[in-house]
Short mmCIF file of C-alpha atoms in Angstrom, two decimals:
data_model
loop_
_atom_site.label_atom_id
_atom_site.label_comp_id
_atom_site.label_asym_id
_atom_site.label_seq_id
_atom_site.Cartn_x
_atom_site.Cartn_y
_atom_site.Cartn_z
CA GLU K 1 -9.98 16.06 -4.44
CA PRO K 2 -11.07 12.50 -5.37
CA GLU K 3 -10.55 9.76 -2.68
CA VAL K 4 -10.92 6.18 -2.31
CA THR K 5 -13.86 5.34 0.18
CA GLN K 6 -14.40 2.15 2.05
CA THR K 7 -17.27 0.88 4.08
CA PRO K 8 -17.67 -0.17 6.81
CA SER K 9 -14.79 1.33 8.90
CA HIS K 10 -15.02 -1.54 11.31
CA GLN K 11 -16.66 -4.75 11.00
CA VAL K 12 -16.84 -7.49 13.84
CA THR K 13 -17.80 -10.88 12.82
CA GLN K 14 -17.94 -14.38 14.22
CA MET K 15 -15.73 -17.14 12.88
CA GLY K 16 -17.29 -18.89 9.88
CA GLN K 17 -19.43 -15.96 8.96
CA GLU K 18 -19.20 -14.32 5.47
CA VAL K 19 -18.35 -10.70 5.27
CA ILE K 20 -18.37 -8.31 2.37
CA LEU K 21 -16.05 -5.28 2.34
CA ARG K 22 -16.91 -2.32 0.11
CA CYS K 23 -14.85 0.10 -1.78
CA VAL K 24 -15.64 2.94 -4.05
CA PRO K 25 -12.34 3.68 -6.15
CA ILE K 26 -11.54 7.14 -7.62
CA SER K 27 -13.97 7.51 -10.50
CA ASN K 28 -11.63 7.57 -13.57
CA HIS K 29 -9.34 4.75 -12.21
CA LEU K 30 -9.12 1.53 -13.96
CA TYR K 31 -7.04 -0.79 -11.72
CA PHE K 32 -8.23 -1.93 -8.30
CA TYR K 33 -6.47 -3.66 -5.57
CA TRP K 34 -7.22 -5.18 -2.14
CA TYR K 35 -4.31 -5.13 0.46
CA ARG K 36 -4.42 -6.16 4.03
CA GLN K 37 -2.23 -5.23 7.06
CA ILE K 38 -2.32 -7.42 10.18
CA LEU K 39 -1.54 -5.30 13.44
CA GLY K 40 2.07 -4.54 13.58
CA GLN K 41 3.02 -6.20 10.35
CA LYS K 42 3.63 -4.97 6.80
CA VAL K 43 1.09 -4.20 4.29
CA GLU K 44 0.38 -7.41 2.12
CA PHE K 45 -0.97 -7.63 -1.46
CA LEU K 46 -4.03 -9.74 -1.91
CA VAL K 47 -5.51 -9.17 -5.40
CA SER K 48 -5.42 -6.89 -8.42
CA PHE K 49 -8.42 -6.39 -10.68
CA TYR K 50 -8.61 -4.86 -14.16
CA ASN K 51 -11.23 -5.01 -17.05
CA ASN K 52 -13.54 -6.83 -14.78
CA GLU K 53 -11.28 -9.62 -14.10
CA ILE K 54 -8.63 -10.62 -11.53
CA SER K 55 -5.13 -9.71 -12.90
CA GLU K 56 -3.16 -11.18 -10.22
CA LYS K 57 -3.67 -12.81 -6.64
CA SER K 58 -1.37 -13.77 -3.93
CA GLU K 59 -1.17 -16.94 -1.88
CA ILE K 60 -3.34 -15.35 0.76
CA PHE K 61 -6.14 -14.93 -1.67
CA ASP K 62 -7.36 -18.60 -1.50
CA ASP K 63 -10.82 -19.90 -2.33
CA GLN K 64 -12.37 -18.19 0.82
CA PHE K 65 -11.87 -14.82 -0.97
CA SER K 66 -13.54 -13.37 -4.02
CA VAL K 67 -13.69 -9.87 -5.61
CA GLU K 68 -16.36 -8.34 -7.64
CA ARG K 69 -17.21 -5.06 -9.45
CA PRO K 70 -20.93 -5.22 -9.35
CA ASP K 71 -21.60 -1.86 -10.92
CA GLY K 72 -19.58 1.04 -12.31
CA SER K 73 -18.37 2.40 -8.95
CA ASN K 74 -18.30 -0.35 -6.29
CA PHE K 75 -15.46 -2.81 -5.85
CA THR K 76 -16.08 -5.54 -3.10
CA LEU K 77 -13.93 -8.25 -1.27
CA LYS K 78 -15.93 -11.05 0.00
CA ILE K 79 -14.59 -13.62 2.76
CA ARG K 80 -16.92 -16.52 2.62
CA SER K 81 -15.91 -18.27 5.91
CA THR K 82 -13.92 -15.95 8.14
CA LYS K 83 -11.14 -17.29 10.32
CA LEU K 84 -9.58 -15.76 13.37
CA GLU K 85 -6.41 -15.00 11.26
CA ASP K 86 -8.32 -12.91 8.78
CA SER K 87 -8.43 -10.30 11.50
CA ALA K 88 -6.67 -7.23 9.90
CA MET K 89 -7.05 -3.78 8.25
CA TYR K 90 -8.18 -4.28 4.74
CA PHE K 91 -7.19 -1.53 2.27
CA CYS K 92 -8.68 -0.89 -1.06
CA ALA K 93 -6.51 1.12 -3.62
CA SER K 94 -6.98 2.18 -7.23
CA ARG K 95 -4.91 3.85 -9.89
CA SER K 96 -5.37 5.18 -13.25
CA GLY K 97 -3.64 3.90 -16.39
CA THR K 98 -0.72 6.04 -16.01
CA PRO K 99 0.97 7.29 -13.88
CA TYR K 100 1.31 4.17 -11.67
CA GLU K 101 0.50 5.69 -8.19
CA GLN K 102 -1.87 3.73 -6.24
CA TYR K 103 -4.15 5.56 -3.83
CA PHE K 104 -5.45 3.87 -0.71
CA GLY K 105 -8.71 4.11 0.98
CA PRO K 106 -9.01 4.62 4.74
CA GLY K 107 -9.50 0.86 5.38
CA THR K 108 -11.90 -1.50 6.97
CA ARG K 109 -10.79 -3.10 10.27
CA LEU K 110 -11.99 -6.58 10.34
CA THR K 111 -12.24 -8.23 13.66
CA VAL K 112 -13.10 -11.97 13.66
CA THR K 113 -14.02 -13.46 17.06
CA GLN D 1 15.44 -12.81 0.19
CA LYS D 2 12.82 -10.35 1.16
CA GLU D 3 11.37 -8.33 -1.67
CA VAL D 4 11.62 -4.90 0.05
CA GLU D 5 13.63 -4.23 3.14
CA GLN D 6 13.76 -1.43 5.46
CA ASN D 7 16.10 -2.28 8.26
CA SER D 8 16.55 0.90 10.25
CA GLY D 9 14.94 0.85 13.67
CA PRO D 10 12.91 3.94 14.89
CA LEU D 11 14.41 7.25 13.93
CA SER D 12 14.41 10.17 16.36
CA VAL D 13 15.22 13.72 14.77
CA PRO D 14 14.99 17.13 16.21
CA GLU D 15 12.61 19.50 14.63
CA GLY D 16 14.30 21.24 11.92
CA ALA D 17 16.57 18.48 11.15
CA ILE D 18 16.83 16.13 8.01
CA ALA D 19 15.47 12.68 8.42
CA SER D 20 16.97 10.02 6.08
CA LEU D 21 15.32 6.67 5.28
CA ASN D 22 16.53 3.78 3.12
CA CYS D 23 15.24 0.80 1.37
CA THR D 24 16.59 -1.92 -0.76
CA TYR D 25 14.71 -4.20 -3.06
CA SER D 26 15.13 -7.60 -4.73
CA ASP D 27 13.33 -7.53 -8.08
CA ARG D 28 15.68 -5.98 -10.63
CA VAL D 29 12.76 -5.66 -13.15
CA SER D 30 10.94 -3.09 -10.90
CA GLN D 31 10.36 0.15 -12.54
CA SER D 32 8.11 1.97 -10.10
CA PHE D 33 8.95 3.07 -6.57
CA PHE D 34 6.94 4.89 -3.78
CA TRP D 35 7.13 6.29 -0.42
CA TYR D 36 4.01 6.13 1.67
CA ARG D 37 3.35 7.72 5.06
CA GLN D 38 1.27 6.03 7.65
CA TYR D 39 -0.02 7.52 10.66
CA SER D 40 -0.98 5.13 13.48
CA GLY D 41 -4.23 3.28 12.68
CA LYS D 42 -4.51 5.13 9.27
CA SER D 43 -4.07 4.02 5.77
CA PRO D 44 -0.82 4.44 3.67
CA GLU D 45 -0.78 8.06 2.16
CA LEU D 46 1.45 8.49 -1.06
CA ILE D 47 3.99 11.16 -0.66
CA MET D 48 6.46 10.25 -3.40
CA SER D 49 6.94 8.31 -6.54
CA ILE D 50 10.18 7.92 -8.54
CA TYR D 51 10.88 6.15 -11.70
CA SER D 52 14.25 7.21 -13.05
CA ASN D 53 17.75 7.04 -11.45
CA GLY D 54 18.61 10.00 -9.50
CA ASP D 55 16.79 12.53 -7.31
CA LYS D 56 13.27 13.72 -7.35
CA GLU D 57 12.22 16.64 -5.03
CA ASP D 58 8.76 17.70 -3.91
CA GLY D 59 8.45 20.30 -1.14
CA ARG D 60 10.55 19.09 1.77
CA PHE D 61 10.86 15.53 0.52
CA THR D 62 13.58 14.20 -1.86
CA ALA D 63 13.39 10.56 -3.17
CA GLN D 64 16.56 9.24 -4.55
CA LEU D 65 16.81 5.93 -6.75
CA ASN D 66 19.71 3.86 -7.87
CA LYS D 67 18.46 0.87 -9.82
CA ALA D 68 22.10 -0.65 -10.27
CA SER D 69 22.27 -0.81 -6.34
CA GLN D 70 18.58 -1.69 -6.16
CA TYR D 71 18.29 1.11 -3.53
CA VAL D 72 15.71 3.82 -2.76
CA SER D 73 15.90 6.57 -0.20
CA LEU D 74 13.78 9.33 1.19
CA LEU D 75 14.93 12.61 2.72
CA ILE D 76 12.80 14.76 4.82
CA ARG D 77 14.13 18.25 5.28
CA ASP D 78 13.27 20.78 7.96
CA SER D 79 11.47 17.93 9.73
CA GLN D 80 8.18 18.84 11.51
CA PRO D 81 6.40 17.12 14.47
CA SER D 82 3.51 16.47 11.92
CA ASP D 83 6.26 14.22 9.97
CA SER D 84 6.16 11.77 12.91
CA ALA D 85 4.79 8.69 11.25
CA THR D 86 5.82 5.35 9.78
CA TYR D 87 7.31 5.59 6.25
CA LEU D 88 6.67 2.70 3.89
CA CYS D 89 8.87 1.99 0.92
CA ALA D 90 6.87 0.30 -1.80
CA VAL D 91 8.12 -1.27 -5.16
CA ASN D 92 6.09 -2.52 -7.91
CA GLN D 93 6.80 -6.33 -8.78
CA GLY D 94 7.53 -7.01 -12.34
CA ASP D 95 7.07 -4.84 -15.37
CA TYR D 96 4.63 -1.87 -15.56
CA GLY D 97 1.75 -4.09 -16.50
CA ASN D 98 2.03 -6.04 -13.34
CA ASN D 99 1.66 -3.40 -10.88
CA ARG D 100 1.49 -5.23 -7.46
CA LEU D 101 3.20 -3.33 -4.77
CA ALA D 102 5.45 -5.02 -2.41
CA PHE D 103 5.95 -2.94 0.96
CA GLY D 104 8.69 -2.92 3.46
CA LYS D 105 8.04 -3.07 7.04
CA GLY D 106 8.42 0.68 7.36
CA ASN D 107 10.62 3.06 9.37
CA GLN D 108 9.06 4.83 12.27
CA VAL D 109 10.13 8.58 12.43
CA VAL D 110 9.75 10.56 15.68
CA VAL D 111 10.38 14.41 15.26
CA ILE D 112 11.18 15.90 18.60
CA PRO D 113 10.07 19.45 19.15
#
């Protein structure tokens, strides 16, 4: 069964450093998303991406964040200058056109020290 | 007002019993509703989707939707220890083209053997 994959599973970085989180969505899916979950809190939407452009972004997704689909398979989230409060699990999700179910990858645990 | 609310505290049920979970949402335009299961330290796993008023059954799971009351519920019949997890209610925000998911905080279910 096709799955969303994410790398790395765990990333430790120092405050102010840039990180790139990688995702490979399910191959025939068209819509891509990033969510995050701070430990003990709810899953929060960051950004949605369709047809090679951002469809919607949340207030969390400020100028420090960017997304890219550099080729036909990868979908990346870049955080330019990490802050302590960026420590969280970051989930990539994808869906086909219809139905509207979003499937989540296993996540990347980002720890900013 | 919170977008998606799951107010119940941890739910302990004996093995074989029915677990009942509830969720309310604020956006009347929402058309798509989902239940995800999340084991500790893992990503959300889609278990049910529902789009129309009424009941939808899939194996031991039944989702119920009442758009007039802005209410979604999940029943787990014949609960098994493997059902012990946090159950997340997720609601799409806006119309079908804007498919950002808003999540509730989740309900922890503990199935006691």
